[in-house]
Coordinates of C-alpha atoms in Angstrom, one line a residue:
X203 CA 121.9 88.4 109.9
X204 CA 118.0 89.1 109.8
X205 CA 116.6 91.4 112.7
X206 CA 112.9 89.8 113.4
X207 CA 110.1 92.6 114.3
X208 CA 106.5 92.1 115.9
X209 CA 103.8 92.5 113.3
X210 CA 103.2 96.2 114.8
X211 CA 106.3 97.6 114.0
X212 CA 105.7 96.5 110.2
X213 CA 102.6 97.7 109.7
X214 CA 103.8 101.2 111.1
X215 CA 106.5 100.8 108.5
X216 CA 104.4 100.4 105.9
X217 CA 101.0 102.1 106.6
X218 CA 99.2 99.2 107.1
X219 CA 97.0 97.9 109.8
X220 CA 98.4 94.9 112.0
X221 CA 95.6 93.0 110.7
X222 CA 96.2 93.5 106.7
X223 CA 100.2 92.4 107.6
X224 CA 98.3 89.1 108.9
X225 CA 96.5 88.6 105.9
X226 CA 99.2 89.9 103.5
X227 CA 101.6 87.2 104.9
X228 CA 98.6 84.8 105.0
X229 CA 98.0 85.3 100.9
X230 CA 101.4 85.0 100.5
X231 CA 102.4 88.6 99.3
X232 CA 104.4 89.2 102.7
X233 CA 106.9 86.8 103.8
X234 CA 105.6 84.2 106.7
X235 CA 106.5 85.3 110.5
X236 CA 109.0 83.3 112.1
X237 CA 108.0 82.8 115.6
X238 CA 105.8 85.5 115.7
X239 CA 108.2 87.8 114.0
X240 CA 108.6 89.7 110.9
X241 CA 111.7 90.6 108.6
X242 CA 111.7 94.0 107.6
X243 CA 113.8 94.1 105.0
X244 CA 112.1 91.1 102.9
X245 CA 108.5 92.5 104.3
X246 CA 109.9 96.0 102.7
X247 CA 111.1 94.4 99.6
X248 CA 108.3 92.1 98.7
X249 CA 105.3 95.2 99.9
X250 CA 107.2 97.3 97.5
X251 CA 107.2 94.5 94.2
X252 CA 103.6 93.4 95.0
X253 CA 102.9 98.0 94.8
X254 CA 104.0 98.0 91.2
X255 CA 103.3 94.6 90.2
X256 CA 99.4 96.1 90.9
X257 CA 100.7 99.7 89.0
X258 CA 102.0 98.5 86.2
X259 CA 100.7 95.0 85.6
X260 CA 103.2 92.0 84.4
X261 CA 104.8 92.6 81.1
X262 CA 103.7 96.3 81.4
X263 CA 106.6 99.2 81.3
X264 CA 106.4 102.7 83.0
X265 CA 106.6 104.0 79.3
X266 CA 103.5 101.8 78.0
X267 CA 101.3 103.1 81.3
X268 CA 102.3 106.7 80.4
X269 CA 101.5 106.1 76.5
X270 CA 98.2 104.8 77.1
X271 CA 97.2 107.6 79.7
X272 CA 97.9 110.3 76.8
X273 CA 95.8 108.5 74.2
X274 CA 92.6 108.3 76.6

């Protein structure tokens, strides 16, 4: 059972303005409202892949990130 919130309540969640939820959702990196709403948990899930897709790149491990840090 999914437990729909307004688009206020996520971006409190996750430190966002209302508006970047929109736009997130709208790009396709947050899942789409249903009537308005937002799930949480799949909002919290995919924020949280698109955050380390961005850190660490596709293909790219922790370990390579670190490596590469200590050679610059």
């Amino acid at each position: 059972m999914q437990i729909l919130h307004k688009v206020a309540v996520i971006a409190r969640f996750l430190n966002l303005t209302e508006r970047r939820v929109q736009q997130l959702a709208r790009e396709g990196i947050l899942p789409k409202p249903e009537k308005g709403k937002y799930d949480l948990v799949r909002c919290v899930q995919t924020y949280v892949r698109y955050l380390q897709e961005r850190a660490y790149g596709s293909g790219v491990t922790a370990q390579d990130t670190h490596i590469e840090r200590a050679r610059l």
